[in-house]
mmCIF file of N, CA and C in Angstrom:
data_model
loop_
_atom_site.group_PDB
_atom_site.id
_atom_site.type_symbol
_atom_site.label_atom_id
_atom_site.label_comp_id
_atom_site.label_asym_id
_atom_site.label_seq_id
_atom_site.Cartn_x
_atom_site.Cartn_y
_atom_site.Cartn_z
ATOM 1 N N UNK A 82 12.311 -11.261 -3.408
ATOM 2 C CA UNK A 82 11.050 -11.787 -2.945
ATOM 3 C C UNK A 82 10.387 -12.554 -4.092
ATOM 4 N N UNK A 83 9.497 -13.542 -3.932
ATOM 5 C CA UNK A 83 9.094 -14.570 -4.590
ATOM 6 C C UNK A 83 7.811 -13.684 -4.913
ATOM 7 N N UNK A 84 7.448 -13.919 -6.001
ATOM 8 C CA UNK A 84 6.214 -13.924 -6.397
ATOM 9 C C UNK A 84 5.610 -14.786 -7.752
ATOM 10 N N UNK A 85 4.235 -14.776 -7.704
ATOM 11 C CA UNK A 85 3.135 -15.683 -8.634
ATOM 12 C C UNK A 85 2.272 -15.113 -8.360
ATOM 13 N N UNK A 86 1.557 -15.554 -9.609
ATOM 14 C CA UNK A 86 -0.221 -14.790 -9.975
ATOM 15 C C UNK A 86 -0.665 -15.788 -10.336
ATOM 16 N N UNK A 87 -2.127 -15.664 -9.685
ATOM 17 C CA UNK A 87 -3.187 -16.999 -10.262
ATOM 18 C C UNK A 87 -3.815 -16.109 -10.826
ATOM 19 N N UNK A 88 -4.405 -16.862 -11.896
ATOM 20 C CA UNK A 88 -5.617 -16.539 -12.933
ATOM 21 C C UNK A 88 -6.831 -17.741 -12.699
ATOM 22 N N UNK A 89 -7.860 -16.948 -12.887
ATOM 23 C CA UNK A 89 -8.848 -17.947 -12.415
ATOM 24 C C UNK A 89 -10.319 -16.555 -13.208
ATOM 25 N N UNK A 90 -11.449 -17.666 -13.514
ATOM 26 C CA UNK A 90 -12.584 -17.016 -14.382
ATOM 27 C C UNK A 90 -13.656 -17.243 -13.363
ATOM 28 N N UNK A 91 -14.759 -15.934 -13.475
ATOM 29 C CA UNK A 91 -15.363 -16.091 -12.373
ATOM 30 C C UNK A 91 -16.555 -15.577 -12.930
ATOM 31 N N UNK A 92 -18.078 -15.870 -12.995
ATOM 32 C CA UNK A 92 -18.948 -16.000 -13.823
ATOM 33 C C UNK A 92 -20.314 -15.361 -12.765
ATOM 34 N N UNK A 93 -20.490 -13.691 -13.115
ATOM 35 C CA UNK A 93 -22.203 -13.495 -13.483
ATOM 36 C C UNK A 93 -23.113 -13.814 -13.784
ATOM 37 N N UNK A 94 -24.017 -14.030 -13.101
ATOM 38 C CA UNK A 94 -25.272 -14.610 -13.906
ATOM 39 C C UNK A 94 -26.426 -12.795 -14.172
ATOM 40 N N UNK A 95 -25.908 -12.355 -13.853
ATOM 41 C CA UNK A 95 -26.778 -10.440 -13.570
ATOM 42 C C UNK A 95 -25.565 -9.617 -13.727
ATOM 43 N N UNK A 96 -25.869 -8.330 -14.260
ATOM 44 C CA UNK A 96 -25.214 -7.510 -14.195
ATOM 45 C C UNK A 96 -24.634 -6.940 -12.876
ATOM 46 N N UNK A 97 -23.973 -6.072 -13.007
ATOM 47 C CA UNK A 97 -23.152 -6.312 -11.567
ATOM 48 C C UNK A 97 -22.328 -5.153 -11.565
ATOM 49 N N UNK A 98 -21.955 -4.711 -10.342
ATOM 50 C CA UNK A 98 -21.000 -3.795 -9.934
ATOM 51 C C UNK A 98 -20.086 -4.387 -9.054
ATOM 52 N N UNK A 99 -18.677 -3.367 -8.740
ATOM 53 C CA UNK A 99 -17.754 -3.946 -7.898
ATOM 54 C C UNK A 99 -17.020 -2.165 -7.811
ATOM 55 N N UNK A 100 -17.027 -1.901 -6.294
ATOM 56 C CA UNK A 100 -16.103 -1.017 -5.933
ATOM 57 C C UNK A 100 -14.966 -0.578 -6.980
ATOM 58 N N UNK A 101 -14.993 0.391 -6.895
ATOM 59 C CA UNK A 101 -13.713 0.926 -7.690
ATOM 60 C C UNK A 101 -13.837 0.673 -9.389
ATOM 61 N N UNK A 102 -15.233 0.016 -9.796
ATOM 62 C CA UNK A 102 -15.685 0.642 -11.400
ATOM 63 C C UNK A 102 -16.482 1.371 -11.152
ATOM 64 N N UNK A 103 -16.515 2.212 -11.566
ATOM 65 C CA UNK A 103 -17.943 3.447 -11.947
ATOM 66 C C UNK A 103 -19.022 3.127 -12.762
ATOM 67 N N UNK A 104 -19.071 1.798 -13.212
ATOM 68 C CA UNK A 104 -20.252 1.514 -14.005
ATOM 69 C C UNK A 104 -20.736 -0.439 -13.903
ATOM 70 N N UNK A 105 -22.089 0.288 -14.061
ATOM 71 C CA UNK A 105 -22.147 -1.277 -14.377
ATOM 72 C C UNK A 105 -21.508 -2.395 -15.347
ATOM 73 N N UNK A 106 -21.414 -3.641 -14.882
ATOM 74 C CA UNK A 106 -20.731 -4.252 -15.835
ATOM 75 C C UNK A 106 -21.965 -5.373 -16.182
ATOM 76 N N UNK A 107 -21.863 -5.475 -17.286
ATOM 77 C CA UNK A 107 -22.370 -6.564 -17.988
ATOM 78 C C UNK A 107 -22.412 -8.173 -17.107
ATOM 79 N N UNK A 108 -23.451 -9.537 -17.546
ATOM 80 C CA UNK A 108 -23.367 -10.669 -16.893
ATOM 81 C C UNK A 108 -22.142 -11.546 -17.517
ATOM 82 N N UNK A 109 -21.744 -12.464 -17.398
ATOM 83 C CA UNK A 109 -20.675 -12.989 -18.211
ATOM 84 C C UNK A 109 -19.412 -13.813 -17.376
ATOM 85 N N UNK A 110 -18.444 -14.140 -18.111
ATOM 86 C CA UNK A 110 -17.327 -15.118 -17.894
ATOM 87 C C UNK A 110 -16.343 -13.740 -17.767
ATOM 88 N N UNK A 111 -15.529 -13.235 -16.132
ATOM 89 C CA UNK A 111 -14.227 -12.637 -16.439
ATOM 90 C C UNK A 111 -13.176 -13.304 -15.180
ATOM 91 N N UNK A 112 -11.975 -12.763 -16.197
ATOM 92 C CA UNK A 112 -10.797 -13.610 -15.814
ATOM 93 C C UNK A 112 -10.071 -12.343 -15.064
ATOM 94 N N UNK A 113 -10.197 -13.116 -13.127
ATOM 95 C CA UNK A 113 -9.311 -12.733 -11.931
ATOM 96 C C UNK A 113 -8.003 -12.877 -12.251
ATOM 97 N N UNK A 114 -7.227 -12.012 -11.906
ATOM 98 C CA UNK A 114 -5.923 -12.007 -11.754
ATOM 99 C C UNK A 114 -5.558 -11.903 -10.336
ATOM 100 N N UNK A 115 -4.830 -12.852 -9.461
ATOM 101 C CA UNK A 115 -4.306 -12.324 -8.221
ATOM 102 C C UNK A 115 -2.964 -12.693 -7.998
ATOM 103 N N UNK A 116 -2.225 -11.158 -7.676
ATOM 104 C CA UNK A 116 -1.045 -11.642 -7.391
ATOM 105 C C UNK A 116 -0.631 -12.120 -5.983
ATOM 106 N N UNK A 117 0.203 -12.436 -5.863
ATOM 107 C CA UNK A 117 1.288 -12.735 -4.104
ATOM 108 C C UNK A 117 2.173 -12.868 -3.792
ATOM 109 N N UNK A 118 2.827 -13.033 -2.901
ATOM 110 C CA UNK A 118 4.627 -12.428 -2.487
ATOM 111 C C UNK A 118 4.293 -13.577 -1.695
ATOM 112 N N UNK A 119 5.665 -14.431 -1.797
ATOM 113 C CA UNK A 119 6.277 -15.326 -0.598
ATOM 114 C C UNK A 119 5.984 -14.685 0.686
ATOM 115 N N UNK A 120 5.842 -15.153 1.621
ATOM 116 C CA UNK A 120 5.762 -14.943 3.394
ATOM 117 C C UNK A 120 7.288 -15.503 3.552
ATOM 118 N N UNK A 121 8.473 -14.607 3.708
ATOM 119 C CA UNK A 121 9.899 -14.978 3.940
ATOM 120 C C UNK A 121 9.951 -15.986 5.809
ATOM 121 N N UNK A 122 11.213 -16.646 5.526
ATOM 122 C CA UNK A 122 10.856 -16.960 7.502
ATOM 123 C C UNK A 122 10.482 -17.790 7.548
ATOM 124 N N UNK A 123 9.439 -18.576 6.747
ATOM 125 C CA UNK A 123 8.653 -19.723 7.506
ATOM 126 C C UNK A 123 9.332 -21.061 7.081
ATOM 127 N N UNK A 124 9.456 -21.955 7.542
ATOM 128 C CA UNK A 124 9.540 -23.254 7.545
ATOM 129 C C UNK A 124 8.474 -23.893 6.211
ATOM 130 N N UNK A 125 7.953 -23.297 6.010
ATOM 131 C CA UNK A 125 7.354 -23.840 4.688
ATOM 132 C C UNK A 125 6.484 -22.538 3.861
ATOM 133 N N UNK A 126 6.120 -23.084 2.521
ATOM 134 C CA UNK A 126 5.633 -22.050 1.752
ATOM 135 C C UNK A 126 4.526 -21.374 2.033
ATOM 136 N N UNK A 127 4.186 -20.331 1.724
ATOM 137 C CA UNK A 127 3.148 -19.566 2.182
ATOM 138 C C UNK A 127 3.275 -18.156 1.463
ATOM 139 N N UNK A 128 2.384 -17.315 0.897
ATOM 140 C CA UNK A 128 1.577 -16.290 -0.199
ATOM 141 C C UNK A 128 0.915 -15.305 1.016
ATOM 142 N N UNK A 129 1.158 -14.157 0.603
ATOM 143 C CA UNK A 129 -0.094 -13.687 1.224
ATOM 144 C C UNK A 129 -0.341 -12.547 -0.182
ATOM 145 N N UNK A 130 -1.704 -12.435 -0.723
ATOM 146 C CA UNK A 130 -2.192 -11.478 -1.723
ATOM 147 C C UNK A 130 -1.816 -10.004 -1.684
ATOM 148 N N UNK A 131 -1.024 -9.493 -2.731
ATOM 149 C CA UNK A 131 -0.654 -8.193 -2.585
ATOM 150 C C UNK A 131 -1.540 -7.620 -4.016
ATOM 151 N N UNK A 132 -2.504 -8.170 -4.563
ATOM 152 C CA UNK A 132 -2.778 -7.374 -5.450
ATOM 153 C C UNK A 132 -4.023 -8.112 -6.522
ATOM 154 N N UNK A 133 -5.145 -7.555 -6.619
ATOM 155 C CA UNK A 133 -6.510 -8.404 -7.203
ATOM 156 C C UNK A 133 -7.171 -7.549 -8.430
ATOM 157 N N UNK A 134 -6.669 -7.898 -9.624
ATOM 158 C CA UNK A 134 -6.758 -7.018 -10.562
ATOM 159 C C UNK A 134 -8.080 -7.970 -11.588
ATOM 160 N N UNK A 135 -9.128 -7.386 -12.430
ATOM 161 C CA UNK A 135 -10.313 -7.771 -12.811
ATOM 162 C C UNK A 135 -10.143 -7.401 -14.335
ATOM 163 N N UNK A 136 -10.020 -8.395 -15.254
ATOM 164 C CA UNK A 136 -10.234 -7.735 -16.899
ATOM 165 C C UNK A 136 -11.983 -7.890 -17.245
ATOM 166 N N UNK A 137 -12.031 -6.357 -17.799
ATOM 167 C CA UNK A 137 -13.331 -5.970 -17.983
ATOM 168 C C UNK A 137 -13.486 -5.193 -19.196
ATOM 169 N N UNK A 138 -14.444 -5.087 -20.019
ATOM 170 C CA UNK A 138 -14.634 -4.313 -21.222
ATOM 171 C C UNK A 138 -14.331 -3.061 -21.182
ATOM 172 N N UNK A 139 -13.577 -2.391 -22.219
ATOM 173 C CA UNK A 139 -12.935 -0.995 -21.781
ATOM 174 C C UNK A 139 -14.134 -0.119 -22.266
ATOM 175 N N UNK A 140 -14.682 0.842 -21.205
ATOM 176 C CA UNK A 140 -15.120 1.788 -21.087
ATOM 177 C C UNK A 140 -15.769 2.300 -22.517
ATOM 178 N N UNK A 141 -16.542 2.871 -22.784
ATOM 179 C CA UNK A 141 -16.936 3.965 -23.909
ATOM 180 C C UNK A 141 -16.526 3.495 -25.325
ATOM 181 N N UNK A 142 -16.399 2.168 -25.807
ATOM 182 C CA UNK A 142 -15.330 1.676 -26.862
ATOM 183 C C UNK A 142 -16.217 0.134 -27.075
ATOM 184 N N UNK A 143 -16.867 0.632 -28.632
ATOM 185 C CA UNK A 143 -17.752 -0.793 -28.953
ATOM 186 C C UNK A 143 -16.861 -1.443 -29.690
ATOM 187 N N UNK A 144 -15.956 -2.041 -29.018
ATOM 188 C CA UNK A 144 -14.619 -3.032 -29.714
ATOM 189 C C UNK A 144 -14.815 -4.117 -28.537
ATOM 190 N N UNK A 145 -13.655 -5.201 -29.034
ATOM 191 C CA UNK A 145 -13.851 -6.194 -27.925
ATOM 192 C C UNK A 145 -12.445 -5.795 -26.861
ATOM 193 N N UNK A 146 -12.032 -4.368 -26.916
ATOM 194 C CA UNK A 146 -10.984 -3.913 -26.154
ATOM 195 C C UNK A 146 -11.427 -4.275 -24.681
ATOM 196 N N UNK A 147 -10.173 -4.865 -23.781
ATOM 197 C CA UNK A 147 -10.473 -5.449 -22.584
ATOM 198 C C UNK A 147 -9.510 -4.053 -21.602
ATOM 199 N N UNK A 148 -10.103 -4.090 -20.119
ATOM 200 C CA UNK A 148 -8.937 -3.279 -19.516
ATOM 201 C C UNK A 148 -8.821 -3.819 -18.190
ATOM 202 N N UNK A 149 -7.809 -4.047 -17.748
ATOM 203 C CA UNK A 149 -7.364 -4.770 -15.980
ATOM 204 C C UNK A 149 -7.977 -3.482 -14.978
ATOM 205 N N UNK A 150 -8.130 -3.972 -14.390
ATOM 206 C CA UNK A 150 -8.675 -3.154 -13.614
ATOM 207 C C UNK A 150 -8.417 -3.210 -12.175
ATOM 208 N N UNK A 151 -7.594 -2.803 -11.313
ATOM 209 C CA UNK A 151 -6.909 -3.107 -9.653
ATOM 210 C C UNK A 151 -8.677 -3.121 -9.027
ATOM 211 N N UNK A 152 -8.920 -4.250 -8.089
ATOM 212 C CA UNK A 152 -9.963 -4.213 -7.574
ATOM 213 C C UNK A 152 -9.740 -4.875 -5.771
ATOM 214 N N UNK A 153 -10.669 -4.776 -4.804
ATOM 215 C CA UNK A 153 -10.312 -5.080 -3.501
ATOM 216 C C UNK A 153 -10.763 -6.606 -3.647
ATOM 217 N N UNK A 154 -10.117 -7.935 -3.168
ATOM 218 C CA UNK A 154 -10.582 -8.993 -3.094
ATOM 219 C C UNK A 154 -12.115 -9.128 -2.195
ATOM 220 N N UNK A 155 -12.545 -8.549 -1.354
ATOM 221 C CA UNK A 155 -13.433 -8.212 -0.752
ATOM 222 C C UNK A 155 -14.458 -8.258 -1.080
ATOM 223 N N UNK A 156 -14.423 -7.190 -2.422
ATOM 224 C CA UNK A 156 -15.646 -6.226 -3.018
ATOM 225 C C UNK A 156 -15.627 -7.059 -3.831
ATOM 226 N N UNK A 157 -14.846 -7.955 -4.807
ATOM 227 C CA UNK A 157 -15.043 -9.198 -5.278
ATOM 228 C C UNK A 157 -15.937 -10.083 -4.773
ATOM 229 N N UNK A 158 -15.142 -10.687 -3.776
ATOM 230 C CA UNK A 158 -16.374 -11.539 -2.803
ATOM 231 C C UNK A 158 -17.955 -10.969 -2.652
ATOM 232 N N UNK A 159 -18.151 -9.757 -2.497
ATOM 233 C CA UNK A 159 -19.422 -9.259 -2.458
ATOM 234 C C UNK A 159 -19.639 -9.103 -3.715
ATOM 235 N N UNK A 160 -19.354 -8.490 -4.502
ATOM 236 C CA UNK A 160 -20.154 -8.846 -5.903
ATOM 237 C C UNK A 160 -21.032 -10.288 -6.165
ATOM 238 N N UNK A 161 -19.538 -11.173 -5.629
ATOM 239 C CA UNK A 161 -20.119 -12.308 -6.025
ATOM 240 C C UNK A 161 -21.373 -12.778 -5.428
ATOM 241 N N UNK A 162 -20.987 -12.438 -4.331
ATOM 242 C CA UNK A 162 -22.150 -12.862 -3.390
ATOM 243 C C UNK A 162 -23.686 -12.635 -3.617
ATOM 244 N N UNK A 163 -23.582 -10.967 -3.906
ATOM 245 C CA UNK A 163 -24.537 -10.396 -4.686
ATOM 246 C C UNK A 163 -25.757 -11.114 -5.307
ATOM 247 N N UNK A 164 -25.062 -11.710 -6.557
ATOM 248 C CA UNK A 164 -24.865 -12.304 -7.851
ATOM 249 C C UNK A 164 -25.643 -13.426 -7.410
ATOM 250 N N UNK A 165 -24.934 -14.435 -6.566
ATOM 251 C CA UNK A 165 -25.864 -15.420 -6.284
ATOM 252 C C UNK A 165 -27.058 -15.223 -5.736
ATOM 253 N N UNK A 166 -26.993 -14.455 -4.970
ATOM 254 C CA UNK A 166 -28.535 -13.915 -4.131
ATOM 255 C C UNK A 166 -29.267 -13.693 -4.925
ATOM 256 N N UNK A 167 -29.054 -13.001 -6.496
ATOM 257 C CA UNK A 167 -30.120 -12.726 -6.779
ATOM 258 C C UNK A 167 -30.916 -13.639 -7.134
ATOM 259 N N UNK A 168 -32.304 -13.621 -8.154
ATOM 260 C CA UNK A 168 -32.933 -14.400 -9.060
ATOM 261 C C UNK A 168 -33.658 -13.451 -9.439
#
């Protein structure tokens, strides 16, 4: 099976939460990871997302240590969404 990951940076303007961290995260620039698997069968190319992982400051640790973090594309989208709503 085929697979690729996009990377792509996605920017806070407020602090922020997202399902599946236990803490708030800081405002800032972080870099999406999403993976995807070929769709076998079709007449032409096609992905469907098997996996949406988030690098974020590691926990309890005043270093610039980063940690991936598996997150729902979803709860992404709502963060983001969030985010803009506010002011």
């Amino acid at each position: 099976m085929t697979m690729r990951s996009r990377r792509e940076t996605v920017t806070f303007k407020h602090p922020f939460r997202i399902k599946g961290i236990d803490r708030l995260l800081p405002p800032g620039a972080y870099e999406v990871i999403t993976d995807e698997e070929m769709i076998e069968g079709l007449s032409f190319a096609s992905f469907r997302r098997v996996a949406t992982m988030i690098m974020v400051p590691a926990a309890g640790l005043r270093t610039s240590a980063m940690e991936m973090v598996s997150i729902g594309s979803v709860d992404l989208s709502d963060a983001q969404r969030i985010d803009a709503s506010a002011s």
